[in-house]
Every structure is written in structure tokens, then in C-alpha cells.
Coordinates of C-alpha atoms in Angstrom, one line a residue:
Chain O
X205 CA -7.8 6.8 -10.6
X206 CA -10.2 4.4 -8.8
X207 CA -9.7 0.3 -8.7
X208 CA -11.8 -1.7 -11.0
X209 CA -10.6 -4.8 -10.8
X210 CA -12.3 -8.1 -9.0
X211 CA -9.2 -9.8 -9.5
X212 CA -5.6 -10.1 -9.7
X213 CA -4.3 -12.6 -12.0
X214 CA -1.3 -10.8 -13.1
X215 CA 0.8 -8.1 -14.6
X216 CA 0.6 -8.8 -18.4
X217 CA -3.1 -6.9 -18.5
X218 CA -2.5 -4.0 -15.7
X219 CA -2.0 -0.8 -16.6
X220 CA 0.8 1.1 -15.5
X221 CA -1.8 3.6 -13.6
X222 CA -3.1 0.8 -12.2
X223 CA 0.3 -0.6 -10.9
X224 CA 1.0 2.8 -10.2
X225 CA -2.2 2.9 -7.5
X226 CA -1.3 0.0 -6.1
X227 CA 2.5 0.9 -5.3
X228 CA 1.2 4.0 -4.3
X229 CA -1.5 2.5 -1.7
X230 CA 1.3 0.4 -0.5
X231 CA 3.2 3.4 0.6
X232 CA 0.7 4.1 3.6
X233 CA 0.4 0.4 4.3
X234 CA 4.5 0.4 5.2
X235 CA 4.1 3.2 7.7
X236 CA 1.4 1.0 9.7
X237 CA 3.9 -1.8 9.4
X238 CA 6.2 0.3 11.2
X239 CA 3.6 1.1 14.2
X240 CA 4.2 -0.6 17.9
X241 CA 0.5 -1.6 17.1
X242 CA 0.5 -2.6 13.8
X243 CA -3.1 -3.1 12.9
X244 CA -5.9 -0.5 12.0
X245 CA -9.8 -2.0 11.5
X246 CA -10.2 -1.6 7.9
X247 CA -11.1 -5.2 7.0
X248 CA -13.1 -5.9 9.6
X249 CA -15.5 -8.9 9.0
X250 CA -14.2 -9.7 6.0
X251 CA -12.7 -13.3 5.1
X252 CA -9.6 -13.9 3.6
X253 CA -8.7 -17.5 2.2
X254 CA -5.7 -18.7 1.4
X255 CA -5.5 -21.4 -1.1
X256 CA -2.0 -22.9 -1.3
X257 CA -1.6 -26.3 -4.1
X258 CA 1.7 -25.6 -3.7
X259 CA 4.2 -25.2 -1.0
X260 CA 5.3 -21.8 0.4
X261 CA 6.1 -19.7 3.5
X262 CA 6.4 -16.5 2.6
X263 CA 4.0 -16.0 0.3
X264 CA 1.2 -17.8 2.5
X265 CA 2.2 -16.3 5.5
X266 CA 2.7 -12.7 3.8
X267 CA -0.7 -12.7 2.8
X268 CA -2.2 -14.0 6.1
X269 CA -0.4 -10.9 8.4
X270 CA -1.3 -8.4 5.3
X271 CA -5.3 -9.7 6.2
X272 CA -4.5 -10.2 10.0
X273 CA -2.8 -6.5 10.0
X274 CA -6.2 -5.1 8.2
X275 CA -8.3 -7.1 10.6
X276 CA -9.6 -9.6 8.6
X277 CA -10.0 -13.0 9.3
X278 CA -7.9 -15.5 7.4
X279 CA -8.0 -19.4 7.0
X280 CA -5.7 -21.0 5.2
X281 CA -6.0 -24.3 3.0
X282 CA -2.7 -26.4 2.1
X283 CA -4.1 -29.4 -0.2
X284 CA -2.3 -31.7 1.5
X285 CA -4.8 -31.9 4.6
X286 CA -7.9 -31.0 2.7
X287 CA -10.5 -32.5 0.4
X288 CA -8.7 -32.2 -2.4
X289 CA -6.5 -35.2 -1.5
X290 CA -9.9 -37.5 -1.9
X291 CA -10.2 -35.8 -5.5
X292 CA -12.2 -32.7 -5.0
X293 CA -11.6 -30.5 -8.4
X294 CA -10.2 -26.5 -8.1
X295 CA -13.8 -25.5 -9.2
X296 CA -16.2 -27.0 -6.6
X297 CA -13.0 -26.3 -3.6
X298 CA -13.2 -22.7 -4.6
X299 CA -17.3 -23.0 -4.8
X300 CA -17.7 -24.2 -1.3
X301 CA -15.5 -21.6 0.2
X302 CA -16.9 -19.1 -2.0
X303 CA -19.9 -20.7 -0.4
X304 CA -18.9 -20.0 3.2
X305 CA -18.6 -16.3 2.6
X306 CA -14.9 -15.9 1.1
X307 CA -14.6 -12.3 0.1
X308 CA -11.1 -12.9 -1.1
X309 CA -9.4 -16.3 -2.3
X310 CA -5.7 -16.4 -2.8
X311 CA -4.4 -18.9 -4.9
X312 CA -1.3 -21.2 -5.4
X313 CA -1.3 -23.2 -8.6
X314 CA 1.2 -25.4 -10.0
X315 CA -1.1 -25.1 -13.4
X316 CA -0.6 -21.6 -15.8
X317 CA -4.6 -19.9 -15.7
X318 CA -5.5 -22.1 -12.8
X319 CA -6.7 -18.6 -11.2
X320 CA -8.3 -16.8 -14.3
X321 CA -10.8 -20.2 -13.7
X322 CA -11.1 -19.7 -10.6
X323 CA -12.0 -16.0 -10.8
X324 CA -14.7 -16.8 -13.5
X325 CA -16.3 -18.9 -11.2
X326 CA -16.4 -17.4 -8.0
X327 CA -17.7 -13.6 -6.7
X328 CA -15.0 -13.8 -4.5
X329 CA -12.4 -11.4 -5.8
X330 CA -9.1 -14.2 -6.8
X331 CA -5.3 -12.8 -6.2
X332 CA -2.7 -14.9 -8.3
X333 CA -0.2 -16.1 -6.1
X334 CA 1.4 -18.1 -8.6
X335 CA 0.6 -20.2 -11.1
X336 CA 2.8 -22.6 -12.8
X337 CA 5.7 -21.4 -14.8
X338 CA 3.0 -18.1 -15.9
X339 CA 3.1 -15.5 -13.3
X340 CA 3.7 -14.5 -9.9
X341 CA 2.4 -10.7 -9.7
X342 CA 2.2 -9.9 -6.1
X343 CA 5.9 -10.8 -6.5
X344 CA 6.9 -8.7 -9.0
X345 CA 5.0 -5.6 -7.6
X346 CA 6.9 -6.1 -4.2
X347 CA 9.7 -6.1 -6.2
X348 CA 8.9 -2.6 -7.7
X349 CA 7.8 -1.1 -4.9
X350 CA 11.1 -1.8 -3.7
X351 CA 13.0 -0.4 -6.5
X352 CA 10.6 2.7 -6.6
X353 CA 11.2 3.4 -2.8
X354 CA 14.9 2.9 -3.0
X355 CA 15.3 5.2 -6.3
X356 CA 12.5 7.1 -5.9
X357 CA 11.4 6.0 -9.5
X358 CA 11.0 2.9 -12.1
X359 CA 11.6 4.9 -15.5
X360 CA 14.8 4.6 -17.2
X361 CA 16.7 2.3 -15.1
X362 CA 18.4 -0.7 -16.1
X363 CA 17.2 -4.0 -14.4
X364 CA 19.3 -6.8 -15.1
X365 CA 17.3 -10.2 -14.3
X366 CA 19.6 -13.5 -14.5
X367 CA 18.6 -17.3 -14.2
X368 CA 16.4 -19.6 -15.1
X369 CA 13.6 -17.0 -17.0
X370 CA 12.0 -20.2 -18.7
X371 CA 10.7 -21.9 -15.6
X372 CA 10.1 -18.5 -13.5
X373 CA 6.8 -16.9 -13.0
X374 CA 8.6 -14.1 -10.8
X375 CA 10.6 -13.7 -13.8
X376 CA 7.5 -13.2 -16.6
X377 CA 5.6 -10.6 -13.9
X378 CA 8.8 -8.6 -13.5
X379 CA 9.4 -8.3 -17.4
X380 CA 6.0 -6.9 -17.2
X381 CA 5.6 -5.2 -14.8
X382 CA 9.4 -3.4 -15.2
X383 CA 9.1 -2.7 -18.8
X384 CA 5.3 -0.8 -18.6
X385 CA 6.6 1.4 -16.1
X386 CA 9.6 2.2 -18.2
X387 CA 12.2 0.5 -16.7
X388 CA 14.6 -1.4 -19.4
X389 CA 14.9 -5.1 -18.8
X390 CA 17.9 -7.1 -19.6
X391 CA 17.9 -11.0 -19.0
X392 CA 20.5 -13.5 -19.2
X393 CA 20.6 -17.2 -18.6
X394 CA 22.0 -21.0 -19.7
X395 CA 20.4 -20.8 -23.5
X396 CA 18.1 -23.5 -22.5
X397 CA 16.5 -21.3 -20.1
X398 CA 15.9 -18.5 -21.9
X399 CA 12.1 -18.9 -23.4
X400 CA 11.8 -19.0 -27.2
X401 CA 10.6 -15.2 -28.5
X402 CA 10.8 -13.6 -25.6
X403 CA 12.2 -10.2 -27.1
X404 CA 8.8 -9.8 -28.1
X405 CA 8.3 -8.7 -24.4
X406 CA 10.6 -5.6 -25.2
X407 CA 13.8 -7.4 -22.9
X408 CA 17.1 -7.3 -24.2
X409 CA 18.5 -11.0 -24.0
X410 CA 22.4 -11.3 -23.1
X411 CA 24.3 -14.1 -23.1
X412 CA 26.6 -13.8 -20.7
X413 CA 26.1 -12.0 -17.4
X414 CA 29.0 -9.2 -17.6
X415 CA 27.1 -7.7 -20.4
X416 CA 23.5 -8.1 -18.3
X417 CA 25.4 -6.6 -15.7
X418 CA 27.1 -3.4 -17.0
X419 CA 25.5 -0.3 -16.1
X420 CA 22.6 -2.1 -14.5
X421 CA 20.8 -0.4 -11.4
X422 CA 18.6 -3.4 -10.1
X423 CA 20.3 -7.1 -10.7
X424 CA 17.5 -9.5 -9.7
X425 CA 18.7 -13.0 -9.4
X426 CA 16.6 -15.7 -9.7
X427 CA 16.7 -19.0 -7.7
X428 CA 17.7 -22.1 -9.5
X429 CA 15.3 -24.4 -8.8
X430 CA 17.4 -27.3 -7.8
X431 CA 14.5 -29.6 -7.9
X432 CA 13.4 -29.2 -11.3
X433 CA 16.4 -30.1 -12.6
X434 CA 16.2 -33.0 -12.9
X435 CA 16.0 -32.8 -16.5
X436 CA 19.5 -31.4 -16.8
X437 CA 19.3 -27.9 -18.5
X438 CA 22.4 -27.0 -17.7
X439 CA 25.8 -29.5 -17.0
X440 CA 26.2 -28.9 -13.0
X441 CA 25.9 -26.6 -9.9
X442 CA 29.2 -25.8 -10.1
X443 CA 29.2 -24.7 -14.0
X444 CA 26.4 -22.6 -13.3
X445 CA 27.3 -20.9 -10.6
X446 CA 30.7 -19.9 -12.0
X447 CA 28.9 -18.8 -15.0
X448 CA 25.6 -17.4 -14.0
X449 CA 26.3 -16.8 -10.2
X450 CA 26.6 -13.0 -8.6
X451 CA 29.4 -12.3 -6.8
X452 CA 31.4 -9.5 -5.3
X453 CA 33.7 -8.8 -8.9
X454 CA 30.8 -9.3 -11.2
X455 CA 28.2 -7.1 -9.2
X456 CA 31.2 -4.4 -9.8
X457 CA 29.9 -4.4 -13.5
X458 CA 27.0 -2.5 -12.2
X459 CA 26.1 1.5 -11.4
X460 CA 27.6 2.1 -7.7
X461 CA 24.4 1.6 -5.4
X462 CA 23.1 -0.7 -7.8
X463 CA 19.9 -3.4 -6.1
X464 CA 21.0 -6.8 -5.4
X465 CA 17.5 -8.5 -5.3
X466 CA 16.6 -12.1 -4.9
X467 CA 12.9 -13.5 -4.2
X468 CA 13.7 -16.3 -1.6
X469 CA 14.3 -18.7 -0.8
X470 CA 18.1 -18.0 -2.1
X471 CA 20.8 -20.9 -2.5
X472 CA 23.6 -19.6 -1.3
X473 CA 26.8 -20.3 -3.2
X474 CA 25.2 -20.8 -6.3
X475 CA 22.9 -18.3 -8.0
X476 CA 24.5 -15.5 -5.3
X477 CA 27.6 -15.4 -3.3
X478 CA 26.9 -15.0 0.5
X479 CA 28.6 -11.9 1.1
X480 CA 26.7 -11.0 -1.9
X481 CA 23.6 -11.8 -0.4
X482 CA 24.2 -10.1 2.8
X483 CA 26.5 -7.2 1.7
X484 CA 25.4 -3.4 1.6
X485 CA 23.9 -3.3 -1.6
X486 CA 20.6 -6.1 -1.4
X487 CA 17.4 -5.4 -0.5
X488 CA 16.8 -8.7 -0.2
X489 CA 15.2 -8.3 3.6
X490 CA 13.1 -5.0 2.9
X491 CA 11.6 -7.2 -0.1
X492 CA 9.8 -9.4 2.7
X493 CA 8.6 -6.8 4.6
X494 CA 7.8 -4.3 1.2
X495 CA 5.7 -7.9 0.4
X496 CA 3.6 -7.6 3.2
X497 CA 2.7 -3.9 2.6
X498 CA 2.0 -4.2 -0.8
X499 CA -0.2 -7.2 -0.5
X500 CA -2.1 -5.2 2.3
X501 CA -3.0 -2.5 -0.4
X502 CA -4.3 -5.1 -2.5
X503 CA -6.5 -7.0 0.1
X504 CA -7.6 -3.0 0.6
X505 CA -8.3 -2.5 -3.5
X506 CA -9.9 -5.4 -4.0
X507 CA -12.0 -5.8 -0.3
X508 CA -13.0 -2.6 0.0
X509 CA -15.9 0.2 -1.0
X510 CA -17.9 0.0 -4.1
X511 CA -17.4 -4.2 -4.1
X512 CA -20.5 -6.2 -4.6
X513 CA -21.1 -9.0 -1.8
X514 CA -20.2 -12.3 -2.9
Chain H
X289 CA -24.2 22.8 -6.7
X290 CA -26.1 25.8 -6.0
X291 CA -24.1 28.9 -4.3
X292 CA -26.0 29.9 -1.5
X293 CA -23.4 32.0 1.0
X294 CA -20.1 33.5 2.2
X295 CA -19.7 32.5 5.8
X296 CA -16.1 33.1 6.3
X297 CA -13.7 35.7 4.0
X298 CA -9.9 35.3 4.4
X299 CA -10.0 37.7 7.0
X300 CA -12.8 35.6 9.2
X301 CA -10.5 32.4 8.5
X302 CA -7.3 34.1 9.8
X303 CA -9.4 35.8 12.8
X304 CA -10.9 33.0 13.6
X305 CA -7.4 31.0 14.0
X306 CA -6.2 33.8 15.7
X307 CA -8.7 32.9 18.4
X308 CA -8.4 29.2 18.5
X309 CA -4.5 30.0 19.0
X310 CA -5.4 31.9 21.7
X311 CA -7.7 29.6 23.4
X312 CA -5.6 26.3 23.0
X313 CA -2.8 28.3 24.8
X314 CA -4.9 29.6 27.3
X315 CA -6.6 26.2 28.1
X316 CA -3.9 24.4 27.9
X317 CA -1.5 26.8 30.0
X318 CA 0.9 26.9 27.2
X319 CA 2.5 24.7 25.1
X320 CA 4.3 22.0 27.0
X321 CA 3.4 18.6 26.0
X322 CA 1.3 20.2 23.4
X323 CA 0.8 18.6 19.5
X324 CA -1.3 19.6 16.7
X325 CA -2.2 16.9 14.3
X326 CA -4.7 17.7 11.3
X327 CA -6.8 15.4 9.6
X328 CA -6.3 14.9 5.4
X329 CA -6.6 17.4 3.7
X330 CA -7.8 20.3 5.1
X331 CA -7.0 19.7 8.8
X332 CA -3.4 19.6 7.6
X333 CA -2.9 23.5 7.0
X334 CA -5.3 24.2 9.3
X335 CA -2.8 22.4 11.9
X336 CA 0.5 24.3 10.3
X337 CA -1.5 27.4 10.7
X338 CA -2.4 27.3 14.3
X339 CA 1.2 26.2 14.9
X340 CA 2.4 29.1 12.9
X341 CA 0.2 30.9 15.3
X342 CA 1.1 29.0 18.2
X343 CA 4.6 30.4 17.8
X344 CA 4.0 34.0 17.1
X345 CA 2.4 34.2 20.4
X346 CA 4.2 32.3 22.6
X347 CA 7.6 31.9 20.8
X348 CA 7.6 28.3 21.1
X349 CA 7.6 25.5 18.4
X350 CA 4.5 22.9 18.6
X351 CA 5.0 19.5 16.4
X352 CA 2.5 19.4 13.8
X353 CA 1.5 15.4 12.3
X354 CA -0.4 14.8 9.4
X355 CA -3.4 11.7 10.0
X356 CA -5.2 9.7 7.4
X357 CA -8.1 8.2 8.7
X358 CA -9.2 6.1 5.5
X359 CA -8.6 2.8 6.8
X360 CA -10.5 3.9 10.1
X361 CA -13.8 4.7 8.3
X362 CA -17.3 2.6 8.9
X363 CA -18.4 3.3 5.5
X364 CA -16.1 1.5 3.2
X365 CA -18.0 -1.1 2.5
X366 CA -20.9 1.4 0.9
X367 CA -19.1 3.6 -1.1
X368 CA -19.3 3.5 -4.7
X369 CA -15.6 4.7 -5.4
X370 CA -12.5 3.5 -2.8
X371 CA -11.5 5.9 -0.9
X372 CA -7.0 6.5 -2.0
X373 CA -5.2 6.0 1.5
X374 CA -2.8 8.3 2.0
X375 CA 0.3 8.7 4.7
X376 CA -0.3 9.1 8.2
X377 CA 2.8 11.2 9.4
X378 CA 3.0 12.0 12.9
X379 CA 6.8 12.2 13.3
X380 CA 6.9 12.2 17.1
X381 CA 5.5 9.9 20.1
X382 CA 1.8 10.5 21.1
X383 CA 2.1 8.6 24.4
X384 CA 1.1 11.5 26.9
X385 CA 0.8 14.6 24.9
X386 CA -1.9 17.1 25.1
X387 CA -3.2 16.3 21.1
X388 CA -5.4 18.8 19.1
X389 CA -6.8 17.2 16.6
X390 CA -7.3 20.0 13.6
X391 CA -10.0 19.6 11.1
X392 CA -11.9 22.1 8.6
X393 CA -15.7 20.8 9.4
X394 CA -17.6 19.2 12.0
X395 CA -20.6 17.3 11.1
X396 CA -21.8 13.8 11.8
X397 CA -18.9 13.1 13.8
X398 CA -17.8 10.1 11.9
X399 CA -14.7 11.4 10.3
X400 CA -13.9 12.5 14.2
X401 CA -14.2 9.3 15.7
X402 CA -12.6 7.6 13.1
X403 CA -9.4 9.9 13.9
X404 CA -9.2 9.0 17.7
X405 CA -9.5 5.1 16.7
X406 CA -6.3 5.9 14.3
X407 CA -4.4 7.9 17.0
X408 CA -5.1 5.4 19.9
X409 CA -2.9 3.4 17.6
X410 CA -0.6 5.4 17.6
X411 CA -0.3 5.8 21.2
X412 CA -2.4 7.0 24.3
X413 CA -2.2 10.8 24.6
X414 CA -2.7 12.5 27.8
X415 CA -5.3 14.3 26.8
X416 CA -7.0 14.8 23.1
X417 CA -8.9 18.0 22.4
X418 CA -10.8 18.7 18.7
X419 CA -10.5 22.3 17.2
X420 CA -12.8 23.3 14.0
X421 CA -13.0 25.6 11.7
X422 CA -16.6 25.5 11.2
X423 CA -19.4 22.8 13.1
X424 CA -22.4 22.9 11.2
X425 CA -24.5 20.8 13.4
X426 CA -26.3 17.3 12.9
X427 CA -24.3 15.2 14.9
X428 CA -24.6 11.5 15.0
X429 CA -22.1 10.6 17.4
X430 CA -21.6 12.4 20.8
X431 CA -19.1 13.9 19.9
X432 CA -18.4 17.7 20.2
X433 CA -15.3 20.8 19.6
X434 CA -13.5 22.3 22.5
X435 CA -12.1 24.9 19.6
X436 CA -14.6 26.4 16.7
X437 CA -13.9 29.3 14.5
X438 CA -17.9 29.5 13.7
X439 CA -20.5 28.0 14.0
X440 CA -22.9 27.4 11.2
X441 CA -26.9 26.0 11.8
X442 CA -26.7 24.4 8.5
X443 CA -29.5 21.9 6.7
X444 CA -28.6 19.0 5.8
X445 CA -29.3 19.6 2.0
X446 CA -26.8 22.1 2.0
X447 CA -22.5 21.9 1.8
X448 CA -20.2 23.7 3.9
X449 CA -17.4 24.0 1.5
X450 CA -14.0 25.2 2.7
X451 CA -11.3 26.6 0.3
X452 CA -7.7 27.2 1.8
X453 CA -5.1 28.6 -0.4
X454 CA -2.6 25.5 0.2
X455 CA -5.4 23.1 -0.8
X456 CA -7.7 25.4 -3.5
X457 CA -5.9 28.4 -4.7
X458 CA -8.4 30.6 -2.5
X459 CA -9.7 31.5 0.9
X460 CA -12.8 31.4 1.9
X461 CA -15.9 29.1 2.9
X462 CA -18.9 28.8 1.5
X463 CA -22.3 27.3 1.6
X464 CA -23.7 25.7 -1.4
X465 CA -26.9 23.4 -1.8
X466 CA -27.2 20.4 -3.4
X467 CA -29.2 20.9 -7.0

């Protein structure tokens, strides 16, 4: 199948062929990662923006050696030291770097549908790289590239995702993205973070983590953001973490050889014990470098032939 | 598509690799140093062939890689329909080898050039060498075969299309013309 896309906003509305094409054009980015020279012309004169209203390292700098690695050139915009501190809206930011001869914009958003806006108004194909509590795509299809890789296939496993699903756009692209490829998600959580109808997704919701964990292939756990919690959805740290947290006994609940996955940055001690963290069964490095292939076979999809000039 | 010709029956094809064994041994005073790499797709059997070849003759084992030169192309940007990328697999170090690169046809010279931009990457051979199975003229780069199994004075209106039995069920190549 061929691309058709001039965007990624997210999981919820790809295919499973398309996920499919771009796992599978992700596989041939890896091996240039692994090169002494890792770098091939593809992308040459093409501009890559990246457009962060919300802090991040990895992401930002994943996506600026995915373009650097395809020859591309890449700029990169963190609100704080732009115009949009003197009030400049989303729309006429994206319009004047559109302007400048952006081929691609990547977007942070602390705002759900900030980049389905943006891609309506710009030529510029728009990659979601998070937006509010909705989704985090490039994230999640790291994530199954990783799983695929490691056993060799999505369908029929068990992926066990535990945290705070409410607040987590990783999360909502993973339930996606894991369920259309056949994969059967179970989450689990405080009750106050687990979102309202979401068995309407086709997860199983458990309520405590033993019975998320049992049989499971891929446990993802997912970081509790310690500064949103201000609010108080659950009593302490400490509660939580003896609760919710993964450690050595509880990951025994799962298939030997099961994934211990996390998407950074990790707080160590309470959603995931350190030798947890570090022991033989996460992935947890090969998802930062799996995030810099698979990003590369987007810039490639959605940069390349058959694109009209914006 | 419109056929027009038989240029090469299975026979030809394993004659003519017969030959190009032959020569890449002789030219190269045997095999020491020596790698085959074949461009996708056809170059790739073409490559396991010759090293096949390469081993009935002289009894020794040449290390075949597989190159994928999509992300090396000039055209990308004018195609209608993106090219897939595929693996590059050249499970050995190029840094001074004698390299043959293996590919099915030679014609503008693009696809060529692209594949020594994508192995320079790789490494920096000692020497790189081009075998063919067919060069059918119209070259827009200089860029020319020390190895062809025939050569075809083509027109540009018409196809040289080359059917391996790994890649097409069959064995044989062909010219058709464009309708």
C-alpha cells in the first residue's frame, strides 16, 4: 500500500495497513541507525520544524536527529523564546513558518486537536507530537515497533498498560494503536484515573494490577505525573506505588520474557522499581532509539514523492 | 505493454552468468577481498547466482549483501507513488573490498549512482566494479559496466523486462513497448 496521508494527528483514524507501512518502513530506518555513518541524502532540502508549546527532550530531540539523519534541515521553536510569548496565536505562528517554506511542522500542544487546526491550515504536512491529555502517536508506534521487533508480531498478545490512563495521551494512542493490530489491552489504575467508558475502546479494565498482570506479554507503565497532582487523585506516593508500582514479585505475574516498557521520563521507586527498570526484561532503552527510527519513516512518508509543495 | 522480443531464454541468462563468473575471477585474480552485493530486487539473485558460480569454479565462498537504494534516489520528490524502503543487508565490512555491484539492467545510470552514494556509506571499498545482465543504452550519467551478459540497443519507448525465477516464477527477458 502507498501513503496517503498529509498528516499525522493520531492513531484513532489509521488503519492497521497503514500502521502496518509505517512499522514496516521503520525497519530499514534502524539499520541506518546502526551505520558508522549514520545519514543517507533522502531529505535533502527539505525543512523540518519543530514546534514544542510544551516541554520535552526526547521527543524534540528524536524528531530533530530523525530529519538531521535524512538530511534535512531542522529548526526548532520552544514558545518560551518566541513570538508567542507577546501573544502570537497557533494559527498565524504556524502560517508564517508555513510561510518560510516548512515542509513538515511537528507539534507539541498542551490543548487536545491543537494539531488537526493546525493541519487544516497549513500545506505543510503536521505530525502530532502530543496534544493535551488526547494523543501521543509517534509514541505509541515506537512502542509497537518495539513489541513487533521483540516478538516478531502484535496479534494475540496481552499488553497490560497500568497508571494514570485518564491524563495520558501515550496511554489513548497505545489502546489504539495495540487493539487494531490485534493485540488485547488490559489497563488498570487508581479508579479516579481510569476514564469514564473507556471499554468502549475494546480494553479490559482491572482493578488491581495482579490481575492486569497475569499472563501479560508487554506491561507498559505509565509515568505518574507528579506535577499534576496537585489535585490529589490518589492519597500519596507511597500508596500508589505499593499499589500500582512494578516490581520484581509482581512482574512474576507475567509470561516469562514478558516487556517491561515505560515512555520516559520514569520515576524511579514509584510507578517502577529500579531493578525493575534496569533488569533483563525492559526495553526501555531500545524504545529511544526504536523512536528515532520510526519517526524517520514518518518524516520519509509524509516528505517524500508524490507530495504537493507547500 | 506491447510484446516485442525474446532477448535472453534461461539458457542465455545462465550462459551469460557463466561468463561474468568467469570474467570477475579473471579480472580480479580470484576471489580474495572479493564481495558481491546486488541491488533490490533483481540484482539480489543475480548476486547469489554469480556467487553460486563464483564457488563452482574456484571453490571459494564470496559474501553476497543485499542494497536498497530508495533513500539514495534524485527523483523522490516527482514521483507520484513513494517508493517502500526496504533493508539494506550487507552483513560484512566494505572498507577495502574489491565490491561488484550486481544489477539486472543498465540504463540511465541513475539507479547506479545512487548505489555507490549508499555504499560509500557504508564504507570505502578498494575498488567497486558494476556487472549487468543486460545495458540497453541511453545513458545519462557517465557511468558504464565492467561485466554485461548482453547488450541490447534499445529505444527509449521500449522496456527491457527481466523475469528470474526467485523474483517472477520464470526465466527470461524480454522487450516490450509501451502502448
Amino acid at each position: 500500500m502507498n501513503w496517503k496521508r498529509k498528516d499525522l494527528l493520531g492513531l484513532q483514524n489509521l488503519s492497521a495497513e497503514e500502521i502496518k507501512l509505517i512499522l514496516d518502513t521503520a525497519v530499514p530506518m534502524k539499520e541506518i541507525l546502526g551505520r558508522a555513518i549514520k545519514k543517507v541524502p533522502t531529505l535533502r532540502g527539505r525543512t523540518v520544524v519543530t514546534l514544542f508549546y510544551e516541554p520535552s527532550t526526547r521527543t524534540r530531540t528524536s524528531f530533530e536527529l530523525a530529519a538531521k539523519y535524512l538530511s534535512a534541515d531542522s529548526v526548532n521553536i520552544s514558545t518560551s523564546t518566541s513570538s508567542v510569548v507577546k501573544g502570537e496565536t497557533l494559527k498565524d505562528t504556524a502560517r508564517t513558518l508555513a510561510a518560510m517554506g516548512a515542509d513538515v511542522v511537528i507539534l507539541r500542544h498542551p490543548m487536545a486537536g491543537a494539531p488537526n487546526l493546525l493541519a487544516r491550515t497549513i500545506r505543510a504536512a503536521v505530525i502530532n507530537a502530543g496534544d493535551g491529555a488526547h494523543e501521543h502517536p509517534t509514541q505509541a508506534l515506537l512502542d509497537l515497533f518495539t513489541v513487533r521487533e521483540k516478538k516478531g508480531g502484535l496479534a494475540g498478545l496481552n499488553v497490560a498498560i497500568i497508571g494514570d490512563i485518564l491524563h495520558s495521551r501515550v496511554a489513548r494512542s497505545n489502546i489504539w494503536g495495540f487493539t487494531k493490530m490485534g493485540a488485547r489491552v488490559r489497563i488498570c489504575g487508581p479508579a479516579t484515573m481510569i476514564p469514564p467508558e473507556i471499554e468502549a475502546t475494546g480494553v479490559q479494565v482491572c482493578t488491581r494490577i495482579e490481575e492486569a498482570l497475569d499472563g501479560a506479554d508487554v506491561v507498559m507503565m505509565l509515568r505518574i505525573q507528579l506535577e499534576r497532582q496537585q489535585r490529589g487523585l490518589f492519597p500519596s506516593i507511597r500508596e500508589y506505588a505499593r499499589l500500582f508500582g512494578l516490581n520484581r514479585e509482581r512482574l512474576a505475574l507475567a509470561r516469562s520474557g514478558a516487556l517491561v516498557m515505560h515512555p520516559g521520563p520514569i520515576n524511579r521507586g514509584v510507578e517502577i522499581a529500579p531493578e525493575v527498570a534496569d533488569g533483563i526484561n525492559s526495553v526501555i532503552n531500545e524504545q529511544v532509539t526504536n523512536g528515532v527510527a520510526v519517526r524517520m519513516a514518518l518524516l520519509y512518508l509524509l516528505s517524500g514523492g508524490g507530495m504537493p509543495d507547500a | 505493454m506491447k510484446y516485442k522480443a525474446q532477448i535472453l531464454d534461461k539458457e542465455g541468462i545462465r550462459r551469460a552468468l557463466t561468463r561474468i563468473a568467469h570474467e570477475i575471477i579473471e579480472r580480479n585474480k580470484g576471489t580474495e577481498g572479493l564481495a558481491l552485493i546486488g541491488i533490490r530486487r533483481r540484482g539480489v539473485p543475480l548476486a547469489e547466482r554469480l556467487a553460486a558460480k563464483i564457488l563452482e569454479i574456484e571453490g571459494s565462498t564470496v559474501p553476497v549483501g543485499t542494497l536498497d537504494i530508495t533513500l539514495y534516489r534524485d527523483d523522490l520528490p516527482t514521483l507520484d507513488q513513494q517508493p517502500l524502503v526496504h533493508r539494506t543487508e550487507v552483513p560484512f565490512p566494505v572498507s577495502d573490498k574489491k565490491i561488484v555491484l550486481v544489477d539486472d539492467v543498465i540504463y540511465t545510470g541513475r539507479t547506479i549512482r545512487a548505489a555507490l552514494d549508499a555504499l560509500m556509506d557504508l564504507g570505502r571499498p578498494r575498488v567497486i566494479q558494476l556487472a549487468v545482465l543486460v545495458d540497453r543504452g541511453h545513458r545519462e550519467l557517465p557511468i558504464r559496466a565492467d561485466y554485461v551478459g548482453k547488450n541490447v540497443p534499445t529505444s527509449r519507448r521500449e522496456v527491457v523486462a527481466v523475469r528470474l525465477q526467485e523474483t517472477d516464477g520464470e526465466e527470461r527477458v524480454l522487450i516490450l513497448e509501451k502502448d
